[in-house]
Structures are given as C-alpha cells and as structure tokens.
Amino acid sequence: MQILHISAECYPMAKAGGLADVVGALPKYLQQAGHTSGVVMPMHRTNYLYTHTWDTMHRGTIFLGEKSMDYTIIMQKSSELGFPLYCVDIFGLLDRDRIYGYEDDSFRFLAFQMAVLEWLMNWEKKPDVLHVHDHHTALIPFLSRHCSRYSLLNRIPIVLTIHNAQYQGQMGWEQAVLLPYWNPAARGLLDWNDCINPLAAGIKCADRVTTVSEGYLEELMGNANGLEGLIRNERFKCKGIINGIDSEVWNPATDLFIPFHYSLKEADKGKRLNKEKLCAELDLDAKLPLFCFIGRMVSDKSADLLPELMQKALHLFSEKMNFIILGSGHVDIENSFRNMAPSPHIRLEFGYKEAFSHLLYASSDFLLMPSRVEPCGLNQLYAMRYGTIPIVRKTGGLKDTVKDMGDAGGGTGITVYHASMEDLLQALHRSLQLFKEKEILSHLRKHIMSCDFSWQTKAEQYIDIYESVVN
Ligand code: ADP
C-alpha cells in the first residue's frame, strides 16, 4: 500500500510535541514493513529546512473564496529520514518560524489542506490511504468527499489519528465561504455547536479513527472537550493504538546528544557518568537523586503544581534531592517558576531544547510526569528506554504504559491517582526510599530499559487498519 501522512509537524523538520515524533517515525516503520509511505507538511522556516536540500516538485494555485494563492511543493533530496518528506509553501502563510500560535492559524491550515488536495489531484497513481493527524488536517476527509472540485480523490480511504482532542480548530460559519463549493446537504458534517469544527468533521467523515492509546479512547467517551457524545456514536470505527518510540533516534547506546553511551549491561555506570557531567555543569550535587520534568508548561501536564511541590519537598523531607525543569508554555506557569526563591537544588531551563532533553533522559534518576491529561505521552517511554524511572499519574496513555512498582507482576514506575500535592509528595517520598535501595533501583532500571515500546508492533496495528479500509 501507499500511505501518505498529512500533518502540521514531523520530526526532525518541525516539532512542537509528540505529534512530530509519531509522524517522523511511523512512515519509516511502514516502509520497513514493505509499504510505501511519505509525509506532507507545511514548509515551516526551521533550521532543518535551511540545512537540507530540496527539489521543487509542483506548483499550483488554490482559491480561498475570492482570494487566489500560489503554492509550491518541495521534496527532500536525500533519503536520510527513511521516507520521502514533502513540504508545502504558501507565501505569507506557511513561511513562518513557529508551527502554531498565530491568529490566522485556522486560515493557514485550511490553505495547507487545500494545497495538499490540489496537488494530489495531479498525482497519476493516487495514494491508497491518506492518514491525517489532529484538527490541522482533519478537514481533509470532508473536503475530499463533499467538494466537487476534489471528486477525483473521493474514493481514497482516510484514517484520522487524534493525538489531542482538546484542540479542535473551531471556526465561525462565516469562514465557510473559504472552502471550495461543497454540497449544502453535508452541512451537518462540518457543524458542531454552531461552529465549523474540523476535528468533529474529521471524526464524522474519516473511514477509521485512531487515538494514541486505548486508555485515552475510553476517557474521550466521557471527556473530549465537548466531543464525547460524537466519539461514543462513532466508537465502532475507533481504535486506540499506543504510540511507539523511534528506537534508532532514542537509543542511549548511540544517542549523539549524550556524552556517555550505555546499554542495558552498563546502565548504572552510564547513567552515573552522564549525571555527574550534567550536575558538574549545573553546579548540582550528583550524589543526590535527580528528578526532571520535560514538557509543555500547561495545566494538562500539571506543570502548575511543580513550583510548590519542589519547594515543599525540599522543606519537608530530611533527604535532599535535585530538580531540573525543562519547558515552555503558559506565561503564568512560566512566571510561577521564575518567581520561586533561588535554590541550590533547582535548575530551570526555559524554551524548547531537543539536545538538552536527551541529556536529561540520560542523566536523571526520575522523570516527573503527573499529567492531568495525557493522550499517550512519549516522555515516559523515552525515560524508560534511558533507565529513568517515571513518576506518572494514572491517566490516558500513562495508565497504559506505566505500572506501579507495587503492582503484582512487577512495575515500571511510580504512579499516583490524583494530580494533588499529597499524592505527589508521597510519590517523591517513595522515590527517595527507592533511591537508597541501590540493588532494587538497578534492577528496576534494567527492567524498564528492556521493555519493548518500539514501533514495529504498533506499525502492524496501523497496517491492519489501512487494510481494513482499502479492501
Ligand atoms: P505533547 O505532545 O502533549 O507535548 P508528548 O509526551 O506526547 O507530549 O511528547 C512530548 C515530546 O516533546 C517529547 O519528545 C519530549 O521530549 C518533547 N519536549 C517537550 N517539551 C520539550 C522541551 N521544552 N524541550 C525539548 N523537548 C521537549
């Protein structure tokens, strides 16, 4: 089969979160399984774009209402990613530094989707399946089925993956004039609560819908930012598939971002050396347990709890510990970190720092991830691959991937039920006790490093889904 992924992000070209990691890995594993798979995304002005070479593939024009806009499709020259990567450029719209966060985002992503469809109309042999991701590309099922302009595409099966249903891309009905002529009888497919809701339209019109974990699918039926009823209705075509990790990119034995490589056998030594170097650079005592947080500073990730948690833990417990926080996000949450009294045990790094995140996974003893909402979560999987014990809240994909140490059959981390100060302090207390038990710690480290979270088996599950819609 030939499967084309359509996405706002793809690692390493442009990444804001887990979506990029998934779209940057799954096509590679589909190719390895004998299928043809590529990715098309906006031509964000990232470092990767400027440091790689590209061929121009196609030029065309789209019409958004009265407005005509020229687009260009480029393709990466080298095959280093293991799959073809195409980017769409539209002057003034997609030529920006950041992926999201602009006032005209709905307009930008609508134009992106229309340019992709226009380009696909020119493909002689059409893809067997289109795989769209999140609301930025979720209008494609509606557009291709209900706009006469794209009638050549209306038989291509479409799979939609929901990475995060909090964001739905709603726009007012006045924007409907921007779409190419569509059958008015299909209005109900675009509508949700008197708005055009791209994610809802995608769920209604796609042939199959996947979520990034079983646990998240269950949760969405009760809480999906207004879409729970829709998801319950469409449950028959939904499936949860937990994300894999790209075990070539995330491998402590070869990771180019970390100074000391290690595999399972020398995990204790490898982690110790990385930790000592990082702690020396940040002026932290490497003998103390090291906790890290990596992620968006938003309430979904419970980042708002961390300043108080760290201060309370350092005040209450007789044992000391160090914390390194890496992230960026909500201004108020960032400020609550900035406003903490300076501490010899806390280091803060603001911004998006891919290389530093790898150092943290390799050097830390524990990863803090007490998310309130976590569709799948990749950090806990990377942490385990690097022998870092995850401390997570039992929700969504975290519940599916991390079992508590106290559970029968052996666990893979420390879990809490609530994103509350009490639960988290207790989890820190348990971590401090564990840290003193060097043999148990070492055993657990090796156990979590040997867990298989690779993409191979997950790619097979996607292939089953594609086969179910192609035949
Ligand atoms: P989400 O997509 O909700 O942000 P995930 O856990 O699915 O969360 O994926 C987060 C990805 O982004 C991981 O690869 C993580 O390492 C990375 N990441 C998040 N914040 C940062 C940051 N500030 N610097 C570097 N990497 C980050």
Coordinates of C-alpha atoms and ligand atoms in Angstrom, one line a residue:
M1 CA 0.0 0.0 0.0
Q2 CA 1.0 3.6 -0.5
I3 CA 0.1 5.7 2.6
L4 CA 0.5 9.5 2.7
H5 CA 0.6 11.2 6.1
I6 CA -0.6 14.7 6.2
S7 CA 0.5 16.6 9.3
A8 CA 1.4 20.0 10.8
E9 CA 4.5 18.6 12.4
C10 CA 7.2 16.0 11.6
Y11 CA 10.4 15.3 13.4
P12 CA 13.1 16.5 12.7
M13 CA 11.8 19.1 10.3
A14 CA 9.5 20.8 12.8
K15 CA 8.5 19.6 16.3
A16 CA 6.3 21.1 19.0
G17 CA 5.4 17.8 20.8
G18 CA 4.6 14.1 20.4
L19 CA 2.8 14.5 17.1
A20 CA 6.1 15.3 15.4
D21 CA 7.7 12.2 16.9
V22 CA 4.9 9.9 15.7
V23 CA 4.7 11.4 12.2
G24 CA 8.5 11.3 11.9
A25 CA 8.7 7.6 12.9
L26 CA 5.6 5.7 11.7
P27 CA 6.3 6.1 7.9
K28 CA 9.8 4.8 8.4
Y29 CA 8.5 1.6 10.0
L30 CA 5.7 1.3 7.4
Q31 CA 8.4 1.4 4.7
Q32 CA 10.4 -1.2 6.6
A33 CA 7.3 -3.4 6.7
G34 CA 7.2 -3.3 2.9
H35 CA 4.8 -0.4 2.2
T36 CA 5.4 3.0 0.7
S37 CA 4.8 5.9 3.0
G38 CA 5.6 9.6 3.0
V39 CA 4.8 12.8 4.8
V40 CA 3.5 16.1 3.6
M41 CA 3.6 19.1 6.0
P42 CA 3.8 22.9 5.8
M43 CA 7.2 24.4 4.9
H44 CA 7.8 26.0 8.3
R45 CA 11.0 28.0 8.3
T46 CA 13.1 25.8 10.6
N47 CA 16.7 25.1 10.9
Y48 CA 16.2 21.7 9.3
L49 CA 14.7 23.4 6.2
Y50 CA 17.7 25.6 5.7
T51 CA 20.3 22.9 6.4
H52 CA 19.0 20.4 3.9
T53 CA 18.5 20.4 0.2
W54 CA 15.2 20.2 -1.6
D55 CA 13.8 19.7 -5.1
T56 CA 10.7 21.6 -6.3
M57 CA 8.0 19.1 -7.3
H58 CA 5.0 21.0 -8.2
R59 CA 3.5 24.5 -8.3
G60 CA -0.2 25.4 -8.4
T61 CA -2.9 27.8 -7.2
I62 CA -5.7 27.4 -4.7
F63 CA -8.7 29.7 -4.3
L64 CA -9.9 30.6 -0.8
G65 CA -13.2 32.4 -1.6
E66 CA -12.3 35.2 -3.9
K67 CA -8.6 35.1 -3.0
S68 CA -6.1 33.1 -5.1
M69 CA -2.9 31.9 -3.6
D70 CA 0.0 30.2 -5.2
Y71 CA 1.6 27.1 -3.6
T72 CA 4.8 25.2 -4.1
I73 CA 5.6 21.6 -3.1
I74 CA 9.2 20.7 -2.4
M75 CA 10.6 17.3 -1.6
Q76 CA 13.7 16.5 0.4
K77 CA 16.6 15.4 -1.9
S78 CA 18.3 12.9 0.4
S79 CA 16.6 9.8 1.8
E80 CA 18.1 10.2 5.2
L81 CA 14.8 10.1 7.0
G82 CA 13.8 6.7 5.6
F83 CA 10.7 8.1 3.9
P84 CA 10.0 10.9 1.4
L85 CA 9.2 14.3 3.1
Y86 CA 7.2 16.9 1.1
C87 CA 6.6 20.4 2.3
V88 CA 4.0 22.9 1.1
D89 CA 4.9 26.6 0.8
I90 CA 2.4 29.4 0.6
F91 CA 3.9 32.9 0.6
G92 CA 2.8 34.9 3.7
L93 CA 1.0 31.9 5.3
L94 CA 3.2 28.9 5.8
D95 CA 6.6 30.6 5.6
R96 CA 6.8 31.3 9.4
D97 CA 9.2 30.3 12.1
R98 CA 6.7 28.8 14.5
I99 CA 4.4 25.9 13.8
Y100 CA 1.4 27.3 15.7
G101 CA 0.3 30.2 17.8
Y102 CA -0.7 32.7 15.1
E103 CA -4.1 34.5 14.9
D104 CA -4.7 33.2 11.4
D105 CA -3.9 29.5 12.2
S106 CA -7.3 28.2 11.0
F107 CA -6.8 30.0 7.7
R108 CA -3.2 28.8 7.4
F109 CA -4.1 25.2 8.0
L110 CA -7.2 25.4 5.7
A111 CA -4.9 26.7 2.9
F112 CA -2.4 23.9 3.7
Q113 CA -5.0 21.2 3.4
M114 CA -6.4 22.6 0.1
A115 CA -3.0 22.9 -1.4
V116 CA -2.3 19.2 -0.5
L117 CA -5.6 18.1 -2.1
E118 CA -4.9 20.2 -5.2
W119 CA -1.5 18.7 -5.5
L120 CA -2.9 15.1 -5.0
M121 CA -5.4 15.7 -7.9
N122 CA -2.3 15.8 -10.1
W123 CA -0.9 12.5 -8.9
E124 CA -1.2 9.9 -11.6
K125 CA -1.3 7.0 -9.2
K126 CA -3.1 8.2 -6.1
P127 CA -2.2 7.0 -2.6
D128 CA -4.1 4.0 -1.3
V129 CA -4.7 5.7 2.0
L130 CA -4.5 9.2 3.4
H131 CA -3.6 9.4 7.1
V132 CA -4.4 12.7 8.7
H133 CA -3.4 13.8 12.2
D134 CA -5.3 16.1 14.6
H135 CA -7.5 19.0 13.7
H136 CA -5.0 20.8 11.5
T137 CA -5.6 18.2 8.8
A138 CA -9.0 16.9 9.9
L139 CA -11.0 18.8 7.2
I140 CA -9.4 16.6 4.5
P141 CA -12.0 13.8 4.9
F142 CA -14.8 16.3 4.5
L143 CA -13.2 18.3 1.6
S144 CA -12.3 15.2 -0.4
R145 CA -15.7 13.7 0.0
H146 CA -18.0 16.7 -0.3
C147 CA -16.3 19.2 -2.5
S148 CA -16.9 18.5 -6.2
R149 CA -13.5 20.1 -7.0
Y150 CA -11.8 17.1 -5.4
S151 CA -14.1 14.4 -6.8
L152 CA -11.0 12.6 -8.2
L153 CA -10.0 11.9 -4.6
N154 CA -13.3 11.0 -3.0
R155 CA -12.7 7.3 -3.1
I156 CA -9.3 7.3 -1.3
P157 CA -9.8 5.9 2.3
I158 CA -8.8 8.2 5.1
V159 CA -7.6 7.4 8.6
L160 CA -7.7 10.1 11.2
T161 CA -5.5 9.9 14.3
I162 CA -6.4 12.0 17.4
H163 CA -3.3 12.9 19.3
N164 CA -5.1 15.5 21.4
A165 CA -8.8 16.2 21.3
Q166 CA -8.5 19.4 23.5
Y167 CA -7.7 21.4 20.4
Q168 CA -10.3 21.2 17.6
G169 CA -9.6 24.2 15.3
Q170 CA -13.2 25.6 15.6
M171 CA -14.1 28.5 13.2
G172 CA -17.2 30.6 12.7
W173 CA -19.6 29.7 9.9
E174 CA -18.6 32.9 8.1
Q175 CA -15.4 31.1 7.2
A176 CA -17.4 28.6 5.1
V177 CA -17.1 30.8 2.0
L178 CA -13.3 30.0 2.0
L179 CA -14.0 26.3 1.2
P180 CA -14.4 25.2 -2.4
Y181 CA -18.0 24.7 -3.3
W182 CA -19.4 21.9 -1.2
N183 CA -22.7 20.1 -1.1
P184 CA -25.1 22.0 1.2
A185 CA -26.7 18.8 2.2
A186 CA -23.4 17.9 4.0
R187 CA -23.6 21.0 6.3
G188 CA -24.2 18.8 9.4
L189 CA -20.9 17.1 8.8
L190 CA -19.0 20.3 9.3
D191 CA -21.0 21.6 12.2
W192 CA -20.6 21.1 15.9
N193 CA -22.3 23.5 18.3
D194 CA -22.9 26.1 15.6
C195 CA -19.3 26.2 14.5
I196 CA -17.3 24.6 11.8
N197 CA -15.4 22.1 13.9
P198 CA -12.6 20.5 11.9
L199 CA -11.8 17.7 14.4
A200 CA -15.6 16.8 14.7
A201 CA -15.8 16.8 10.9
G202 CA -12.8 14.6 10.7
I203 CA -14.3 12.1 13.1
K204 CA -17.6 12.0 11.2
C205 CA -16.1 11.7 7.7
A206 CA -12.9 9.6 8.2
D207 CA -13.2 5.9 7.5
R208 CA -11.4 4.9 10.6
V209 CA -10.3 7.0 13.7
T210 CA -7.5 6.1 16.0
T211 CA -6.4 7.6 19.3
V212 CA -2.9 7.3 20.7
S213 CA -3.9 4.9 23.4
E214 CA -6.7 2.6 24.5
G215 CA -7.0 4.4 27.8
Y216 CA -7.3 7.8 26.0
L217 CA -10.1 6.5 23.8
E218 CA -12.0 5.3 26.9
E219 CA -11.5 8.7 28.5
L220 CA -12.6 10.6 25.4
M221 CA -16.0 8.9 25.6
G222 CA -16.5 10.7 28.9
N223 CA -14.5 13.9 28.4
A224 CA -13.4 15.1 25.0
N225 CA -13.9 18.9 25.3
G226 CA -17.4 18.7 24.0
L227 CA -17.0 15.8 21.5
E228 CA -17.7 12.9 23.9
G229 CA -21.2 12.2 22.5
L230 CA -19.8 12.2 19.0
I231 CA -17.0 9.8 20.0
R232 CA -19.4 7.5 21.7
N233 CA -21.6 7.5 18.5
E234 CA -18.6 6.8 16.3
R235 CA -17.0 4.3 18.7
F236 CA -17.5 1.4 16.1
K237 CA -14.8 2.9 13.8
C238 CA -12.3 4.0 16.6
K239 CA -9.3 2.1 17.9
G240 CA -6.7 3.1 20.4
I241 CA -3.1 2.3 19.4
I242 CA -0.4 3.3 21.8
N243 CA 2.5 5.2 20.2
G244 CA 5.8 3.5 19.7
I245 CA 9.2 5.2 20.0
D246 CA 11.8 5.5 17.3
S247 CA 14.4 3.2 18.9
E248 CA 17.0 4.5 16.5
V249 CA 16.7 8.1 17.5
W250 CA 16.1 7.3 21.2
N251 CA 18.9 4.9 21.9
P252 CA 21.3 5.5 24.9
A253 CA 23.9 3.3 23.2
T254 CA 24.2 5.6 20.2
D255 CA 22.5 8.9 21.1
L256 CA 24.6 11.7 19.6
F257 CA 23.3 14.2 22.2
I258 CA 24.7 12.4 25.2
P259 CA 28.3 12.3 26.2
F260 CA 28.4 8.8 27.7
H261 CA 26.7 6.0 25.8
Y262 CA 25.4 3.0 27.6
S263 CA 23.3 -0.1 27.0
L264 CA 21.4 -2.3 29.5
K265 CA 24.6 -4.0 30.8
E266 CA 26.4 -0.8 31.9
A267 CA 23.2 1.2 32.6
D268 CA 24.2 2.1 36.2
K269 CA 27.6 3.3 35.1
G270 CA 26.4 5.1 32.0
K271 CA 23.8 7.0 33.9
R272 CA 26.1 7.9 36.7
L273 CA 28.7 9.3 34.2
N274 CA 26.1 11.4 32.4
K275 CA 24.6 12.6 35.6
E276 CA 28.0 13.6 37.1
K277 CA 28.8 15.6 34.0
L278 CA 25.5 17.3 33.8
C279 CA 25.5 18.1 37.6
A280 CA 29.0 19.5 37.4
E281 CA 27.9 21.8 34.6
L282 CA 24.9 22.9 36.6
D283 CA 26.6 23.0 39.9
L284 CA 24.4 20.3 41.5
D285 CA 25.5 17.6 43.8
A286 CA 25.5 14.4 41.7
K287 CA 25.1 12.2 44.8
L288 CA 21.6 13.3 45.3
P289 CA 18.6 11.9 43.5
L290 CA 17.9 13.8 40.3
F291 CA 14.3 14.5 39.2
C292 CA 13.5 16.1 35.9
F293 CA 10.4 17.4 34.2
I294 CA 10.4 17.9 30.4
G295 CA 7.4 19.3 28.6
R296 CA 4.9 22.0 27.9
M297 CA 4.2 24.2 30.9
V298 CA 0.5 23.9 30.8
S299 CA -2.1 22.7 33.3
D300 CA -2.7 19.5 31.2
K301 CA 0.8 18.5 32.2
S302 CA 0.3 19.6 35.8
A303 CA 3.2 21.9 35.4
D304 CA 1.5 24.4 37.7
L305 CA 1.9 22.1 40.6
L306 CA 5.7 21.8 40.3
P307 CA 7.0 25.0 41.9
E308 CA 5.1 24.3 45.1
L309 CA 5.9 20.6 45.0
M310 CA 9.6 21.2 44.7
Q311 CA 9.7 23.8 47.5
K312 CA 7.6 21.7 49.8
A313 CA 9.6 18.5 49.2
L314 CA 12.9 20.4 49.8
H315 CA 11.4 21.8 53.0
L316 CA 9.6 18.7 54.4
F317 CA 11.9 15.8 53.7
S318 CA 15.1 15.3 55.6
E319 CA 16.8 13.8 52.4
K320 CA 17.7 16.4 49.8
M321 CA 17.2 16.0 46.0
N322 CA 17.7 18.0 42.8
F323 CA 15.2 19.0 40.2
I324 CA 15.8 20.1 36.6
I325 CA 12.8 21.6 34.8
L326 CA 12.8 22.0 31.0
G327 CA 9.9 23.5 29.2
S328 CA 7.9 26.4 28.0
G329 CA 4.3 27.2 27.8
H330 CA 1.7 29.2 29.6
V331 CA 3.1 32.6 30.7
D332 CA 1.6 32.4 34.2
I333 CA 3.0 29.0 34.8
E334 CA 6.4 30.0 33.4
N335 CA 6.3 33.0 35.8
S336 CA 5.5 30.9 38.8
F337 CA 8.7 29.0 38.2
R338 CA 10.7 32.2 37.6
N339 CA 9.3 33.7 40.8
M340 CA 10.5 30.9 43.1
A341 CA 13.2 31.8 45.5
P342 CA 16.6 30.6 44.1
S343 CA 17.5 27.2 45.4
P344 CA 20.8 25.3 45.2
H345 CA 18.6 22.2 44.3
I346 CA 16.5 23.5 41.5
R347 CA 17.6 24.4 37.9
L348 CA 15.2 25.8 35.3
E349 CA 15.6 25.8 31.5
F350 CA 13.0 27.6 29.5
G351 CA 12.4 27.0 25.8
Y352 CA 12.4 24.1 23.5
K353 CA 15.8 22.3 23.7
E354 CA 15.9 18.9 22.0
A355 CA 19.5 18.1 22.8
F356 CA 19.1 19.1 26.5
S357 CA 16.0 16.9 26.7
H358 CA 18.2 13.9 25.7
L359 CA 20.8 14.8 28.3
L360 CA 18.0 14.9 30.9
Y361 CA 16.6 11.5 30.0
A362 CA 20.1 10.0 30.2
S363 CA 21.2 11.7 33.4
S364 CA 18.1 11.8 35.6
D365 CA 17.1 9.1 38.2
F366 CA 13.3 10.0 38.0
L367 CA 11.0 11.7 35.5
L368 CA 8.1 13.7 36.8
M369 CA 5.0 13.4 34.6
P370 CA 1.9 13.8 36.8
S371 CA -0.3 14.9 33.8
R372 CA -3.9 15.7 34.2
V373 CA -4.5 14.8 30.6
E374 CA -2.1 12.6 28.6
P375 CA -3.4 11.0 25.4
C376 CA -0.3 8.8 25.1
G377 CA 2.7 10.5 26.4
L378 CA 6.2 9.8 24.9
N379 CA 8.3 11.2 27.7
Q380 CA 7.7 8.3 30.0
L381 CA 8.6 5.9 27.2
Y382 CA 11.8 7.7 26.4
A383 CA 12.6 7.9 30.1
M384 CA 12.2 4.1 30.5
R385 CA 14.4 3.5 27.4
Y386 CA 17.1 5.5 29.2
G387 CA 16.6 3.8 32.5
T388 CA 14.9 6.8 34.2
I389 CA 12.1 5.8 36.5
P390 CA 8.8 7.6 35.5
I391 CA 6.5 9.1 38.2
V392 CA 3.2 9.4 36.5
R393 CA -0.5 10.0 37.1
K394 CA -2.7 7.1 36.1
T395 CA -4.4 8.7 33.1
G396 CA -4.6 8.0 29.3
G397 CA -1.5 6.5 27.8
L398 CA 0.4 6.8 31.1
K399 CA -2.0 4.4 32.7
D400 CA -1.5 2.0 29.7
T401 CA 2.3 2.1 29.8
V402 CA 3.5 2.5 33.4
K403 CA 2.6 0.0 36.1
D404 CA 3.3 0.8 39.7
M405 CA 6.3 -0.9 41.3
G406 CA 3.9 -2.2 44.0
D407 CA 1.6 -3.9 41.5
A408 CA 1.6 -7.6 41.1
G409 CA 3.9 -8.9 38.4
G410 CA 6.4 -6.1 38.9
G411 CA 6.0 -2.5 37.9
T412 CA 7.8 0.0 35.7
G413 CA 7.5 3.2 37.7
I414 CA 5.7 5.1 40.5
T415 CA 2.1 6.0 39.9
V416 CA -0.4 8.4 41.6
Y417 CA -4.1 8.6 41.2
H418 CA -4.5 12.4 41.6
A419 CA -2.7 15.4 40.4
S420 CA -2.6 16.7 44.0
M421 CA 0.2 17.9 46.3
E422 CA -0.5 15.0 48.7
D423 CA -0.2 12.3 46.1
L424 CA 2.9 13.8 44.5
L425 CA 4.7 14.3 47.8
Q426 CA 4.0 10.7 48.6
A427 CA 5.4 9.7 45.2
L428 CA 8.5 11.7 45.9
H429 CA 8.9 10.1 49.3
R430 CA 8.7 6.7 47.7
S431 CA 11.3 7.7 45.1
L432 CA 13.7 8.8 47.8
Q433 CA 13.3 5.5 49.6
L434 CA 13.9 3.6 46.3
F435 CA 16.9 5.7 45.6
K436 CA 18.5 4.4 48.8
E437 CA 18.0 0.7 47.7
K438 CA 20.7 0.6 45.1
E439 CA 20.1 -3.0 44.1
I440 CA 16.4 -2.6 43.7
L441 CA 17.0 0.6 41.8
S442 CA 19.5 -1.0 39.5
H443 CA 17.1 -4.0 38.9
L444 CA 14.2 -1.7 38.1
R445 CA 16.3 0.4 35.8
K446 CA 17.3 -2.6 33.7
H447 CA 13.8 -3.9 33.7
I448 CA 12.3 -0.7 32.3
M449 CA 15.2 -0.4 29.7
S450 CA 14.3 -3.8 28.4
C451 CA 10.6 -3.0 27.9
D452 CA 9.7 -3.1 24.2
F453 CA 8.0 0.2 23.1
S454 CA 9.3 0.0 19.6
W455 CA 7.3 1.0 16.6
Q456 CA 7.4 -2.4 14.8
T457 CA 4.4 -3.9 16.6
K458 CA 2.5 -0.6 16.5
A459 CA 3.1 -0.2 12.8
E460 CA 1.5 -3.6 12.3
Q461 CA -1.6 -2.4 14.0
Y462 CA -1.8 0.6 11.7
I463 CA -1.3 -1.7 8.7
D464 CA -4.3 -3.7 9.9
I465 CA -6.4 -0.5 10.0
Y466 CA -5.2 0.5 6.5
E467 CA -6.0 -2.9 5.1
S468 CA -9.5 -2.8 6.7
V469 CA -10.3 0.4 4.7
V470 CA -8.5 -0.5 1.4
N471 CA -10.3 -3.8 0.9
Ligands
ADP1 P1 2.8 16.5 24.0 O1 2.8 16.1 22.6 O2 1.5 16.6 24.6 O3 3.6 17.8 24.2 P2 4.3 14.0 24.4 O4 4.7 13.4 25.7 O5 3.4 13.2 23.5 O6 3.6 15.4 24.8 O7 5.6 14.5 23.6 C1 6.4 15.4 24.0 C2 7.7 15.4 23.2 O8 8.2 16.7 23.2 C3 8.8 14.5 23.7 O9 9.6 14.1 22.6 C4 9.5 15.5 24.7 O10 10.9 15.1 24.9 C5 9.5 16.7 23.8 N1 9.6 18.0 24.6 C6 8.6 18.6 25.2 N2 9.0 19.8 25.7 C7 10.3 19.9 25.4 C8 11.3 21.0 25.6 N3 11.0 22.1 26.2 N4 12.5 20.8 25.0 C9 12.7 19.6 24.3 N5 11.9 18.6 24.1 C10 10.6 18.8 24.6

